[in-house]
Coordinates of N, CA and C in Angstrom, one line a residue:
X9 N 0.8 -1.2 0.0 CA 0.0 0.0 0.0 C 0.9 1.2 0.0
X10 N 0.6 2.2 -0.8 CA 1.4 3.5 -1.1 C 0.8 4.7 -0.4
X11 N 1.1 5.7 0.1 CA 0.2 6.7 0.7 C 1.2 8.2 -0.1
X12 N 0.4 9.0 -1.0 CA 1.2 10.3 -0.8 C 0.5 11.5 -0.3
X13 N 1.3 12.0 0.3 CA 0.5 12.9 1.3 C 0.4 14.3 0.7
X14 N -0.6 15.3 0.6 CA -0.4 16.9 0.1 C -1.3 17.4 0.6
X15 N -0.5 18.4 1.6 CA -1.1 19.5 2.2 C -1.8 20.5 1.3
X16 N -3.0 20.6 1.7 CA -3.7 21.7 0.3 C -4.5 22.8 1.2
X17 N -5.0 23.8 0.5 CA -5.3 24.8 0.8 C -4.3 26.0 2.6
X18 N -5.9 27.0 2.5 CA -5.3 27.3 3.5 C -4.8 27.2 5.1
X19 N -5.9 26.2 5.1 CA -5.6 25.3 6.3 C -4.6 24.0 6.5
X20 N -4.1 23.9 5.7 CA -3.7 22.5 4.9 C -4.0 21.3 5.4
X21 N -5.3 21.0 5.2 CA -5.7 19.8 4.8 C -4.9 18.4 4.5
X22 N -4.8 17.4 5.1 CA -4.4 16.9 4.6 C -4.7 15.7 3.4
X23 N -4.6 15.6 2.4 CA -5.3 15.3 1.2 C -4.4 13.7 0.9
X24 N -5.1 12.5 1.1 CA -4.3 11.8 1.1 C -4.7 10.6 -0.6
X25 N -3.5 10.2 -1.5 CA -3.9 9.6 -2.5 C -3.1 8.3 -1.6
X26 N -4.3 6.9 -2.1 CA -3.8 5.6 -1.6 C -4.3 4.6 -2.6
X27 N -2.9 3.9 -3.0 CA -3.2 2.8 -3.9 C -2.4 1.7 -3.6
X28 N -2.4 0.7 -4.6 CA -1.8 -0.5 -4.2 C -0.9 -0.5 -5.8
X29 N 0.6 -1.4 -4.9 CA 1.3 -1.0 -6.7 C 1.1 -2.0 -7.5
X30 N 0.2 -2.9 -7.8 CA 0.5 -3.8 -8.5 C -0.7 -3.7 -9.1
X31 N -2.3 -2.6 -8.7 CA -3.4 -2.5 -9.4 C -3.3 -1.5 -10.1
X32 N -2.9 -0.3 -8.8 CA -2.8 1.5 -9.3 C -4.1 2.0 -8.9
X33 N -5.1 1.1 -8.9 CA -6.6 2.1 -8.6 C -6.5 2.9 -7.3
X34 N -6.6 4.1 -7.3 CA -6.1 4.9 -6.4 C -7.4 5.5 -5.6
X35 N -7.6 5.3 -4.3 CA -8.5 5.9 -3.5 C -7.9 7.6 -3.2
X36 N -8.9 8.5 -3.4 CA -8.6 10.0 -2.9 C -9.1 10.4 -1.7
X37 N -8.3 10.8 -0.5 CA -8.9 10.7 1.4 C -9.1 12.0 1.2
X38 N -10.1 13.1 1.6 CA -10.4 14.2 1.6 C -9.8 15.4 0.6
X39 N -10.7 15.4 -0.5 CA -10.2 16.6 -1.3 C -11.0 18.1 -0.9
X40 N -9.5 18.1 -0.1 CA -9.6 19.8 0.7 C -9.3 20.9 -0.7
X41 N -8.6 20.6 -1.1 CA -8.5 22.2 -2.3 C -7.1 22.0 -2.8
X42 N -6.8 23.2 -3.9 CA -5.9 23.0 -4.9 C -6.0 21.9 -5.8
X43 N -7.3 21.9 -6.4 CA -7.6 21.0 -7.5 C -6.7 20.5 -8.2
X44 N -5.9 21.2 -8.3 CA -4.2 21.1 -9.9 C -3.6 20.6 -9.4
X45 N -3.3 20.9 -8.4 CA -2.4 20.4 -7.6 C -2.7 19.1 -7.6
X46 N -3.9 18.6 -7.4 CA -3.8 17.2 -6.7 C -3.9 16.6 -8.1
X47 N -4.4 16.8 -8.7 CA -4.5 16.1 -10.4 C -3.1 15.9 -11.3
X48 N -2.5 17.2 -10.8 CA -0.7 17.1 -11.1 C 0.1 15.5 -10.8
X49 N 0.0 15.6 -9.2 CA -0.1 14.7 -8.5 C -0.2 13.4 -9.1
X50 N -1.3 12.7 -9.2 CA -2.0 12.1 -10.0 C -1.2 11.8 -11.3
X51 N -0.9 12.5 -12.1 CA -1.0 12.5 -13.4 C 0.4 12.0 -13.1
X52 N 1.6 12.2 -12.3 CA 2.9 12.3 -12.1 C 3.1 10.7 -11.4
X53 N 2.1 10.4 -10.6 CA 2.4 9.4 -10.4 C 1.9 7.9 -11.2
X54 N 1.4 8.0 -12.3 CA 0.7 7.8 -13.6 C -0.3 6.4 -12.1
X55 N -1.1 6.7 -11.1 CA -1.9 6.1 -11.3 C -3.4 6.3 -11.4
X56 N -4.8 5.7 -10.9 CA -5.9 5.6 -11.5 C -6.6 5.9 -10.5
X57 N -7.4 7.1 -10.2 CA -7.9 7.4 -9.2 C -9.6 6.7 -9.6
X58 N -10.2 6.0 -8.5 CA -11.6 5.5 -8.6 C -13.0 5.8 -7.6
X59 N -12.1 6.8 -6.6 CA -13.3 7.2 -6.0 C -12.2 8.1 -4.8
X60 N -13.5 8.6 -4.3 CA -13.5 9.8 -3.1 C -14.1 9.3 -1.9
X61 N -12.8 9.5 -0.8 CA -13.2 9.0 0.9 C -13.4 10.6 1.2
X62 N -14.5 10.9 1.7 CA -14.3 12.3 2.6 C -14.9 11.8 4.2
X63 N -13.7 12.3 4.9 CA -14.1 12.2 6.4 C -14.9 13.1 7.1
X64 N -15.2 13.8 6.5 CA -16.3 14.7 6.8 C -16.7 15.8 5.9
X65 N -17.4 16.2 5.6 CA -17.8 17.7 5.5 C -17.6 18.9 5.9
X66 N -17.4 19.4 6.7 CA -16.4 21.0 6.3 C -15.9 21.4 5.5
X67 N -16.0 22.3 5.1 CA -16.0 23.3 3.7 C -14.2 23.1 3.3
X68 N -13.1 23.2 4.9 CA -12.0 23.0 4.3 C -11.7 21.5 3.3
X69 N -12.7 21.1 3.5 CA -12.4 19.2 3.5 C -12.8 19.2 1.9
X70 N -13.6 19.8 1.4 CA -14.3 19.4 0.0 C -14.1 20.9 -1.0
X71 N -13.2 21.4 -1.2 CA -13.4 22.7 -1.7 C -13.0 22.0 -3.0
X72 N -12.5 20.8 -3.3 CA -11.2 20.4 -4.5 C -12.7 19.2 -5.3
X73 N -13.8 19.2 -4.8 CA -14.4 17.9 -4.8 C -15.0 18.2 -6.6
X74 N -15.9 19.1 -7.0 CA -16.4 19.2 -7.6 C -15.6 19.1 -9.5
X75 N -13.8 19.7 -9.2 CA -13.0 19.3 -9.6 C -12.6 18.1 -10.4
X76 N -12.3 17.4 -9.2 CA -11.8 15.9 -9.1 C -12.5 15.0 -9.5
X77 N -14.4 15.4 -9.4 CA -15.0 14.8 -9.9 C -15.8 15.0 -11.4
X78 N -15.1 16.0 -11.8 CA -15.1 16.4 -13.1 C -14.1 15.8 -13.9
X79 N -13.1 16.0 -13.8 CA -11.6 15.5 -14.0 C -11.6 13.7 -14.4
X80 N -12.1 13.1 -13.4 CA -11.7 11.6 -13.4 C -13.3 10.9 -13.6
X81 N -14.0 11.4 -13.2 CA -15.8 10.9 -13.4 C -15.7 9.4 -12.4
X82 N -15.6 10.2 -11.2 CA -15.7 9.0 -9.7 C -16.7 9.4 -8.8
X83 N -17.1 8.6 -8.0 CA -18.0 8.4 -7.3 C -17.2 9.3 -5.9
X84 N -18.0 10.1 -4.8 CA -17.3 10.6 -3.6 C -18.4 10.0 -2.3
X85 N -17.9 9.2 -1.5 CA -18.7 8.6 -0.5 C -18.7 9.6 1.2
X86 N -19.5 10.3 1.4 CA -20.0 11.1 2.6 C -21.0 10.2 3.0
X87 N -20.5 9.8 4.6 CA -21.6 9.4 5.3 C -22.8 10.2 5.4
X88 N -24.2 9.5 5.3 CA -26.0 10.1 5.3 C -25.5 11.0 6.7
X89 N -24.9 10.6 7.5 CA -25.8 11.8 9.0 C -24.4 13.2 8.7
X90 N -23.8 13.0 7.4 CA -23.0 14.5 7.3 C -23.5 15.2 6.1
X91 N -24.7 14.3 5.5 CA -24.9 15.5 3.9 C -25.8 17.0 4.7
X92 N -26.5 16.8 5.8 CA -27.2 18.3 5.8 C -26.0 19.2 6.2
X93 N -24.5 18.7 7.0 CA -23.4 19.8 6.9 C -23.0 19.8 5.6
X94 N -22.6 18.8 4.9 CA -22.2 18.7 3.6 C -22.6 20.0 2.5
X95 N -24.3 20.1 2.8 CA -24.5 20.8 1.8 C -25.0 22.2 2.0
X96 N -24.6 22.5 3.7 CA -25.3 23.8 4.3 C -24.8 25.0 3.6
X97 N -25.4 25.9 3.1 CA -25.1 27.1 2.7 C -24.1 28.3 3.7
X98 N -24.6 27.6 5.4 CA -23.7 28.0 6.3 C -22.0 27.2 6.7
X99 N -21.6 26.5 5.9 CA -20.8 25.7 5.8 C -19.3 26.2 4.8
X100 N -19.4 26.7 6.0 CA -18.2 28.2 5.3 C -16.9 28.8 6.5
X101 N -15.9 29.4 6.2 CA -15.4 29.6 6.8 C -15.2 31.3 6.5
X102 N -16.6 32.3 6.8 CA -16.2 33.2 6.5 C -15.7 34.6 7.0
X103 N -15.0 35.5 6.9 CA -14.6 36.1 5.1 C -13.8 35.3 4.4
X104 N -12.9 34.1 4.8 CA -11.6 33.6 4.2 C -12.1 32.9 3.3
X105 N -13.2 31.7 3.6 CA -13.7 30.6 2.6 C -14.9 30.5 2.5
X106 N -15.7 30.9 1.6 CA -16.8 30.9 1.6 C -17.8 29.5 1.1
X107 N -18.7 29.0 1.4 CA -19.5 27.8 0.9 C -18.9 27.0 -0.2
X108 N -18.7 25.9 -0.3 CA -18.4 25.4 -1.5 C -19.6 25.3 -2.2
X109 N -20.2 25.3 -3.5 CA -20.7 25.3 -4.5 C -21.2 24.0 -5.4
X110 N -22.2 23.6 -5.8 CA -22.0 22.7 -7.2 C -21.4 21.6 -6.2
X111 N -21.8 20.7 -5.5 CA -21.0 20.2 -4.9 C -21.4 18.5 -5.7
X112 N -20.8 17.8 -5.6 CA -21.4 16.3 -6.4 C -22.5 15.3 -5.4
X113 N -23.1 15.1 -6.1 CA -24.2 13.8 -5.0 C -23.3 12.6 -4.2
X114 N -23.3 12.4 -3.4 CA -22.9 11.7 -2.8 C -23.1 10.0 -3.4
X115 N -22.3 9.3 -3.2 CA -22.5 8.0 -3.3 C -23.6 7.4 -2.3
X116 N -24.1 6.5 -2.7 CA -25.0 5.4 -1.6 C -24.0 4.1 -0.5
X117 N -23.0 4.0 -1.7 CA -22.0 3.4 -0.7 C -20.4 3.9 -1.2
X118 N -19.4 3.1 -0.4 CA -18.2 3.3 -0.5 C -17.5 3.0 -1.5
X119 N -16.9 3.8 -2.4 CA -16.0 3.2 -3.7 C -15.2 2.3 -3.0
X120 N -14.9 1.4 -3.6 CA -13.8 0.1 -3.8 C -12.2 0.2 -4.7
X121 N -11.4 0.3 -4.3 CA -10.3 -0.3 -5.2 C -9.5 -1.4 -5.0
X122 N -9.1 -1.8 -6.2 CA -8.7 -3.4 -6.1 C -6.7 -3.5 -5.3
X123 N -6.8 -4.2 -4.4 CA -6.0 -4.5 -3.4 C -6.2 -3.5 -2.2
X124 N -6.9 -2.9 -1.9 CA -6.8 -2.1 -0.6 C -8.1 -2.0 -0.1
X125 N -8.4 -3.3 0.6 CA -9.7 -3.5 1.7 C -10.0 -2.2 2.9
X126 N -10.7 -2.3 3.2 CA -11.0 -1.0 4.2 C -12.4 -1.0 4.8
X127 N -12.6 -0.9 6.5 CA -13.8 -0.4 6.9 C -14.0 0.7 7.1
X128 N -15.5 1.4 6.8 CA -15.5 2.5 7.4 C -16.3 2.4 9.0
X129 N -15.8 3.6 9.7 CA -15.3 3.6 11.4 C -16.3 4.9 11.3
X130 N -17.8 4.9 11.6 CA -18.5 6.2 12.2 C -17.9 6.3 13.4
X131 N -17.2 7.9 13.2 CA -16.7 8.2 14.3 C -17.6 9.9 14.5
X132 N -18.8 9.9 15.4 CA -19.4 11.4 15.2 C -18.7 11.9 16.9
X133 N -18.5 13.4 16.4 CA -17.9 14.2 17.6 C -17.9 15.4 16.9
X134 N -16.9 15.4 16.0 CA -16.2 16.5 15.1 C -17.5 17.4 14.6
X135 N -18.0 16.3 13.8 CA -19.2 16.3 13.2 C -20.5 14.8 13.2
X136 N -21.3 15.1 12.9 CA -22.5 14.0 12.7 C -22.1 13.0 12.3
X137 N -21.3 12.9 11.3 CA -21.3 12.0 10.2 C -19.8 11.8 9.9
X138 N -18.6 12.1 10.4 CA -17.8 12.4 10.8 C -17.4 10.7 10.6
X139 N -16.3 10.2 9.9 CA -16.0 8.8 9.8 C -14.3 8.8 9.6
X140 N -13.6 7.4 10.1 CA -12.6 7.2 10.0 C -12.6 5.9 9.0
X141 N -11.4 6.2 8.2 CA -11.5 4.7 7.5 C -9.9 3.8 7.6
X142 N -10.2 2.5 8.0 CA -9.4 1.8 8.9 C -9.0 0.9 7.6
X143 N -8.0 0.7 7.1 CA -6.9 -0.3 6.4 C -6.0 -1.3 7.0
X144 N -7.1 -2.9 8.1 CA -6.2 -3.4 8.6 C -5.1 -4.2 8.4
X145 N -5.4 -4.5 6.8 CA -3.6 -5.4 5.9 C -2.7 -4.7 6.2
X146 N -3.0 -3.0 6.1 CA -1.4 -2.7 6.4 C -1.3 -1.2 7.3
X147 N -2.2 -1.8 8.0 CA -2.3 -0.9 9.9 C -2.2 0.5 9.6
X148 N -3.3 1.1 8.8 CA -3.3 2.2 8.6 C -4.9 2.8 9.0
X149 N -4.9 4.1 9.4 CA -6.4 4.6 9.8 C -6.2 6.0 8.9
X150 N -6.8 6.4 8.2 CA -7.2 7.9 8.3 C -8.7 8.6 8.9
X151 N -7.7 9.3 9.7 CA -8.6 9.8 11.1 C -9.2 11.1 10.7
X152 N -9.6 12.2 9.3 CA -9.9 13.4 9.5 C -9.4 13.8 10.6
X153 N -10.5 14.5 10.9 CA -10.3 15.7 12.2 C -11.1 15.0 13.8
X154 N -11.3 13.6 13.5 CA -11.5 12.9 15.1 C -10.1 13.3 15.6
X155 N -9.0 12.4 15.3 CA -7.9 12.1 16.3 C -6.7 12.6 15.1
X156 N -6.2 13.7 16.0 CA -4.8 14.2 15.8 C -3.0 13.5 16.6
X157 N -2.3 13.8 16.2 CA -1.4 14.1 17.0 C -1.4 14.1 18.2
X158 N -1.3 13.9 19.7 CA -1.7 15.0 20.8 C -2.6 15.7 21.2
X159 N -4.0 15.1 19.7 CA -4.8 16.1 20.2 C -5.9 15.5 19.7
X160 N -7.0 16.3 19.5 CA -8.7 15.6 19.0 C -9.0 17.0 18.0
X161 N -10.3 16.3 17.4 CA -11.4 18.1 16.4 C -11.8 18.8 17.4
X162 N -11.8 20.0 17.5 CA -12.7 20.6 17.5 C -14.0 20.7 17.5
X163 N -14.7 20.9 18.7 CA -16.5 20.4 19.0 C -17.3 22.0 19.1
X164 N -16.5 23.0 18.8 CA -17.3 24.1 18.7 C -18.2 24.7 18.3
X165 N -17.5 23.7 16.9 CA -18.6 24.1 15.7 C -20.4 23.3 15.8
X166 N -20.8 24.0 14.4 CA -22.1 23.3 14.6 C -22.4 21.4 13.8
X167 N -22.8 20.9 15.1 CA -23.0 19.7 14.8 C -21.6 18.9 15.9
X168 N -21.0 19.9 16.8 CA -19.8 18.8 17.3 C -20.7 18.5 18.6
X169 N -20.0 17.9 19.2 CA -20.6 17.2 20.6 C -18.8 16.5 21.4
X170 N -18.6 16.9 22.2 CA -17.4 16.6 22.9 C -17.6 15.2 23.2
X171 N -18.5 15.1 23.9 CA -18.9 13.5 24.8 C -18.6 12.1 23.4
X172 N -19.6 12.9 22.3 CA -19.7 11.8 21.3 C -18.4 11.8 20.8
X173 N -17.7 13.1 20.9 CA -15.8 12.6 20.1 C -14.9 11.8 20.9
X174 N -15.0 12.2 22.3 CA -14.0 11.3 23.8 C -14.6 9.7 23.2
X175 N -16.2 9.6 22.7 CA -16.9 8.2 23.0 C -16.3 7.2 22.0
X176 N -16.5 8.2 20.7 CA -15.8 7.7 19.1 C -14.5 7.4 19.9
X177 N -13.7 8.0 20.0 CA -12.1 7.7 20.1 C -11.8 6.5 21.1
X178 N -12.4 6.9 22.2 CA -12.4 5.6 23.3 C -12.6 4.0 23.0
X179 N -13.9 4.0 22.3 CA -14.1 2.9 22.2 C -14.1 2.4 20.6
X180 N -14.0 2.8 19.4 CA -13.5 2.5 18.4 C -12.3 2.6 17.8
X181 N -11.4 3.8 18.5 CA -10.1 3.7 17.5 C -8.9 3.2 18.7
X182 N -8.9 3.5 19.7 CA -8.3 3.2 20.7 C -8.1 1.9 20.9
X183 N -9.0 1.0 20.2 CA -8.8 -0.9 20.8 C -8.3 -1.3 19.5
X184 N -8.1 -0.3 18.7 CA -7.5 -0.7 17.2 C -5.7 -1.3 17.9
X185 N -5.1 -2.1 17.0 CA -3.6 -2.2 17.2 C -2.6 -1.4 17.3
X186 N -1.8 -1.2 18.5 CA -1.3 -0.1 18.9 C -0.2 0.3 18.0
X187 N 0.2 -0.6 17.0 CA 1.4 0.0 15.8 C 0.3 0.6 14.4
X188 N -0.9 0.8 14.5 CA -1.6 1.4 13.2 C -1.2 3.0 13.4
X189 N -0.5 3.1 12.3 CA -0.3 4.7 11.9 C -1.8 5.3 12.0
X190 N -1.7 6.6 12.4 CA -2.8 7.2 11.9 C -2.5 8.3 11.0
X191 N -3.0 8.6 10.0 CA -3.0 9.8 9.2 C -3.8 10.9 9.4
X192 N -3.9 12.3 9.7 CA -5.1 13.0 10.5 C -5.7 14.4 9.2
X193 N -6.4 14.4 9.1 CA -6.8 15.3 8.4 C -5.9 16.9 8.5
X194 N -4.9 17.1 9.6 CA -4.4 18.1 9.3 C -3.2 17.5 10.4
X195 N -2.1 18.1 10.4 CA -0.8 17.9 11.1 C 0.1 16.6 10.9
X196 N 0.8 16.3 11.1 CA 2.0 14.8 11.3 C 1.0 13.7 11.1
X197 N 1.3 12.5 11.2 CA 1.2 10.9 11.4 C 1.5 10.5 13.0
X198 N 0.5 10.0 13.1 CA 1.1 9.5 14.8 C 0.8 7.8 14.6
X199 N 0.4 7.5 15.8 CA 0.2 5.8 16.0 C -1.2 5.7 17.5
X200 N -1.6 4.4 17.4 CA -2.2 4.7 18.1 C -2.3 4.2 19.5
X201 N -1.0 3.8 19.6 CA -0.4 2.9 20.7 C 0.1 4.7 21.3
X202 N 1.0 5.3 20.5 CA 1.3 6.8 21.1 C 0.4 7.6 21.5
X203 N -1.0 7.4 20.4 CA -2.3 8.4 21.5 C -2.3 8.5 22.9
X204 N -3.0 6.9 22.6 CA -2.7 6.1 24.4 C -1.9 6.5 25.4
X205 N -0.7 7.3 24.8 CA 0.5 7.5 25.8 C 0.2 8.5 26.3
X206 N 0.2 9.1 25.3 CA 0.5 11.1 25.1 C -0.8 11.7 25.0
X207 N -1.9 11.5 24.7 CA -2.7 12.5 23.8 C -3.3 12.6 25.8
X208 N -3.9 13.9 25.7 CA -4.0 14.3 27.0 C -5.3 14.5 27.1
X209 N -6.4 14.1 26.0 CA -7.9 14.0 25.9 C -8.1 13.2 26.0
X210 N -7.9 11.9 25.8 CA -8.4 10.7 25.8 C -8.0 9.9 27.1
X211 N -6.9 10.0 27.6 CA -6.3 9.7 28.7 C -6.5 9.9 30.3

Protein backbone atom coordinates (compact mmCIF):
# COMPACT_ATOMS: atom_id res chain seq x y z
CA UNK A 1 0.00 0.00 0.00
CA UNK A 2 1.36 3.47 -1.05
CA UNK A 3 0.21 6.74 0.67
CA UNK A 4 1.23 10.29 -0.76
CA UNK A 5 0.51 12.91 1.30
CA UNK A 6 -0.43 16.91 0.15
CA UNK A 7 -1.13 19.46 2.20
CA UNK A 8 -3.69 21.70 0.33
CA UNK A 9 -5.34 24.83 0.84
CA UNK A 10 -5.28 27.30 3.49
CA UNK A 11 -5.56 25.35 6.31
CA UNK A 12 -3.69 22.47 4.86
CA UNK A 13 -5.68 19.78 4.77
CA UNK A 14 -4.43 16.93 4.61
CA UNK A 15 -5.31 15.26 1.22
CA UNK A 16 -4.31 11.81 1.12
CA UNK A 17 -3.85 9.64 -2.51
CA UNK A 18 -3.82 5.55 -1.58
CA UNK A 19 -3.21 2.83 -3.93
CA UNK A 20 -1.79 -0.54 -4.23
CA UNK A 21 1.31 -1.04 -6.70
CA UNK A 22 0.49 -3.80 -8.47
CA UNK A 23 -3.45 -2.47 -9.37
CA UNK A 24 -2.76 1.47 -9.29
CA UNK A 25 -6.58 2.10 -8.60
CA UNK A 26 -6.11 4.89 -6.41
CA UNK A 27 -8.50 5.90 -3.52
CA UNK A 28 -8.56 9.98 -2.88
CA UNK A 29 -8.95 10.67 1.45
CA UNK A 30 -10.37 14.18 1.65
CA UNK A 31 -10.23 16.57 -1.33
CA UNK A 32 -9.62 19.82 0.73
CA UNK A 33 -8.48 22.16 -2.28
CA UNK A 34 -5.86 23.04 -4.92
CA UNK A 35 -7.56 20.98 -7.46
CA UNK A 36 -4.22 21.12 -9.90
CA UNK A 37 -2.37 20.40 -7.56
CA UNK A 38 -3.81 17.21 -6.72
CA UNK A 39 -4.51 16.12 -10.41
CA UNK A 40 -0.71 17.06 -11.10
CA UNK A 41 -0.05 14.67 -8.46
CA UNK A 42 -2.02 12.06 -10.00
CA UNK A 43 -0.97 12.50 -13.42
CA UNK A 44 2.92 12.31 -12.07
CA UNK A 45 2.41 9.37 -10.42
CA UNK A 46 0.72 7.81 -13.63
CA UNK A 47 -1.94 6.06 -11.26
CA UNK A 48 -5.88 5.59 -11.52
CA UNK A 49 -7.88 7.42 -9.19
CA UNK A 50 -11.59 5.50 -8.63
CA UNK A 51 -13.32 7.18 -5.98
CA UNK A 52 -13.50 9.79 -3.09
CA UNK A 53 -13.18 9.01 0.88
CA UNK A 54 -14.35 12.31 2.59
CA UNK A 55 -14.07 12.16 6.41
CA UNK A 56 -16.33 14.67 6.83
CA UNK A 57 -17.75 17.67 5.48
CA UNK A 58 -16.44 20.98 6.30
CA UNK A 59 -15.99 23.30 3.72
CA UNK A 60 -12.00 22.97 4.26
CA UNK A 61 -12.43 19.24 3.52
CA UNK A 62 -14.29 19.43 0.01
CA UNK A 63 -13.42 22.72 -1.74
CA UNK A 64 -11.18 20.39 -4.53
CA UNK A 65 -14.42 17.85 -4.77
CA UNK A 66 -16.43 19.20 -7.64
CA UNK A 67 -13.00 19.27 -9.60
CA UNK A 68 -11.77 15.92 -9.07
CA UNK A 69 -14.98 14.78 -9.88
CA UNK A 70 -15.11 16.36 -13.14
CA UNK A 71 -11.60 15.52 -14.01
CA UNK A 72 -11.67 11.58 -13.39
CA UNK A 73 -15.81 10.90 -13.37
CA UNK A 74 -15.71 8.97 -9.74
CA UNK A 75 -18.03 8.44 -7.26
CA UNK A 76 -17.30 10.65 -3.59
CA UNK A 77 -18.70 8.62 -0.54
CA UNK A 78 -19.96 11.08 2.65
CA UNK A 79 -21.59 9.41 5.29
CA UNK A 80 -26.05 10.08 5.31
CA UNK A 81 -25.79 11.80 8.99
CA UNK A 82 -23.03 14.48 7.27
CA UNK A 83 -24.86 15.45 3.91
CA UNK A 84 -27.23 18.34 5.80
CA UNK A 85 -23.36 19.79 6.89
CA UNK A 86 -22.15 18.70 3.61
CA UNK A 87 -24.54 20.76 1.81
CA UNK A 88 -25.27 23.85 4.29
CA UNK A 89 -25.11 27.09 2.75
CA UNK A 90 -23.69 28.03 6.32
CA UNK A 91 -20.84 25.66 5.81
CA UNK A 92 -18.22 28.16 5.32
CA UNK A 93 -15.39 29.64 6.82
CA UNK A 94 -16.21 33.24 6.49
CA UNK A 95 -14.59 36.09 5.14
CA UNK A 96 -11.63 33.64 4.21
CA UNK A 97 -13.66 30.62 2.60
CA UNK A 98 -16.83 30.94 1.56
CA UNK A 99 -19.48 27.78 0.89
CA UNK A 100 -18.41 25.36 -1.53
CA UNK A 101 -20.70 25.29 -4.45
CA UNK A 102 -21.98 22.69 -7.24
CA UNK A 103 -21.03 20.17 -4.85
CA UNK A 104 -21.38 16.30 -6.40
CA UNK A 105 -24.21 13.80 -5.00
CA UNK A 106 -22.88 11.66 -2.76
CA UNK A 107 -22.53 8.00 -3.31
CA UNK A 108 -25.05 5.37 -1.64
CA UNK A 109 -21.98 3.37 -0.70
CA UNK A 110 -18.16 3.33 -0.49
CA UNK A 111 -16.00 3.19 -3.68
CA UNK A 112 -13.80 0.14 -3.77
CA UNK A 113 -10.33 -0.30 -5.18
CA UNK A 114 -8.66 -3.36 -6.08
CA UNK A 115 -5.95 -4.47 -3.42
CA UNK A 116 -6.81 -2.09 -0.64
CA UNK A 117 -9.72 -3.46 1.69
CA UNK A 118 -11.04 -0.98 4.21
CA UNK A 119 -13.78 -0.44 6.87
CA UNK A 120 -15.50 2.55 7.45
CA UNK A 121 -15.27 3.56 11.38
CA UNK A 122 -18.55 6.20 12.23
CA UNK A 123 -16.68 8.16 14.27
CA UNK A 124 -19.41 11.41 15.24
CA UNK A 125 -17.89 14.16 17.56
CA UNK A 126 -16.25 16.54 15.08
CA UNK A 127 -19.23 16.28 13.16
CA UNK A 128 -22.52 14.02 12.70
CA UNK A 129 -21.30 11.98 10.19
CA UNK A 130 -17.79 12.44 10.75
CA UNK A 131 -16.03 8.80 9.76
CA UNK A 132 -12.55 7.19 10.00
CA UNK A 133 -11.46 4.72 7.45
CA UNK A 134 -9.43 1.78 8.86
CA UNK A 135 -6.95 -0.34 6.45
CA UNK A 136 -6.21 -3.39 8.63
CA UNK A 137 -3.63 -5.37 5.95
CA UNK A 138 -1.35 -2.72 6.35
CA UNK A 139 -2.31 -0.94 9.87
CA UNK A 140 -3.27 2.21 8.56
CA UNK A 141 -6.35 4.65 9.78
CA UNK A 142 -7.15 7.92 8.26
CA UNK A 143 -8.57 9.78 11.12
CA UNK A 144 -9.85 13.43 9.50
CA UNK A 145 -10.29 15.67 12.18
CA UNK A 146 -11.46 12.89 15.12
CA UNK A 147 -7.89 12.12 16.27
CA UNK A 148 -4.79 14.20 15.79
CA UNK A 149 -1.41 14.15 17.03
CA UNK A 150 -1.66 14.96 20.76
CA UNK A 151 -4.80 16.14 20.22
CA UNK A 152 -8.72 15.59 18.96
CA UNK A 153 -11.36 18.13 16.41
CA UNK A 154 -12.71 20.64 17.52
CA UNK A 155 -16.53 20.41 19.00
CA UNK A 156 -17.34 24.12 18.65
CA UNK A 157 -18.60 24.09 15.70
CA UNK A 158 -22.12 23.29 14.61
CA UNK A 159 -22.98 19.71 14.83
CA UNK A 160 -19.78 18.80 17.25
CA UNK A 161 -20.65 17.22 20.61
CA UNK A 162 -17.39 16.61 22.87
CA UNK A 163 -18.90 13.54 24.82
CA UNK A 164 -19.70 11.79 21.32
CA UNK A 165 -15.84 12.58 20.13
CA UNK A 166 -14.03 11.27 23.79
CA UNK A 167 -16.87 8.17 23.04
CA UNK A 168 -15.77 7.67 19.14
CA UNK A 169 -12.05 7.72 20.12
CA UNK A 170 -12.43 5.63 23.26
CA UNK A 171 -14.15 2.88 22.25
CA UNK A 172 -13.51 2.46 18.43
CA UNK A 173 -10.08 3.66 17.52
CA UNK A 174 -8.32 3.22 20.66
CA UNK A 175 -8.82 -0.87 20.81
CA UNK A 176 -7.47 -0.71 17.15
CA UNK A 177 -3.63 -2.22 17.23
CA UNK A 178 -1.28 -0.12 18.95
CA UNK A 179 1.41 0.02 15.82
CA UNK A 180 -1.60 1.39 13.21
CA UNK A 181 -0.27 4.69 11.85
CA UNK A 182 -2.78 7.15 11.95
CA UNK A 183 -3.04 9.77 9.21
CA UNK A 184 -5.10 12.96 10.55
CA UNK A 185 -6.82 15.34 8.36
CA UNK A 186 -4.39 18.07 9.32
CA UNK A 187 -0.79 17.86 11.14
CA UNK A 188 1.99 14.80 11.29
CA UNK A 189 1.23 10.92 11.36
CA UNK A 190 1.05 9.50 14.75
CA UNK A 191 0.15 5.76 16.00
CA UNK A 192 -2.15 4.69 18.10
CA UNK A 193 -0.44 2.89 20.71
CA UNK A 194 1.34 6.82 21.15
CA UNK A 195 -2.29 8.39 21.49
CA UNK A 196 -2.73 6.07 24.40
CA UNK A 197 0.48 7.47 25.77
CA UNK A 198 0.52 11.12 25.08
CA UNK A 199 -2.73 12.49 23.83
CA UNK A 200 -3.98 14.26 27.00
CA UNK A 201 -7.94 14.04 25.92
CA UNK A 202 -8.36 10.68 25.83
CA UNK A 203 -6.28 9.68 28.74
Amino acid sequence: MRIETLPVGMLAVNCYLVWDDNARETLIVDAGDEADRIIEAIRKLSIKPVGILQTHGHVDHILALRSLVDEFAIPVYVHPDEHALYYSPANSLLPWVPAARNLPKPADTPPQAAGLPYAVIHTPGHTPGGVCYHFADAAVLFSGDTLFHGSIGRTDLTGGDMNALLTSIRTKLLPLPANTTVYPGHGPTTTIGEEKEINPFVN
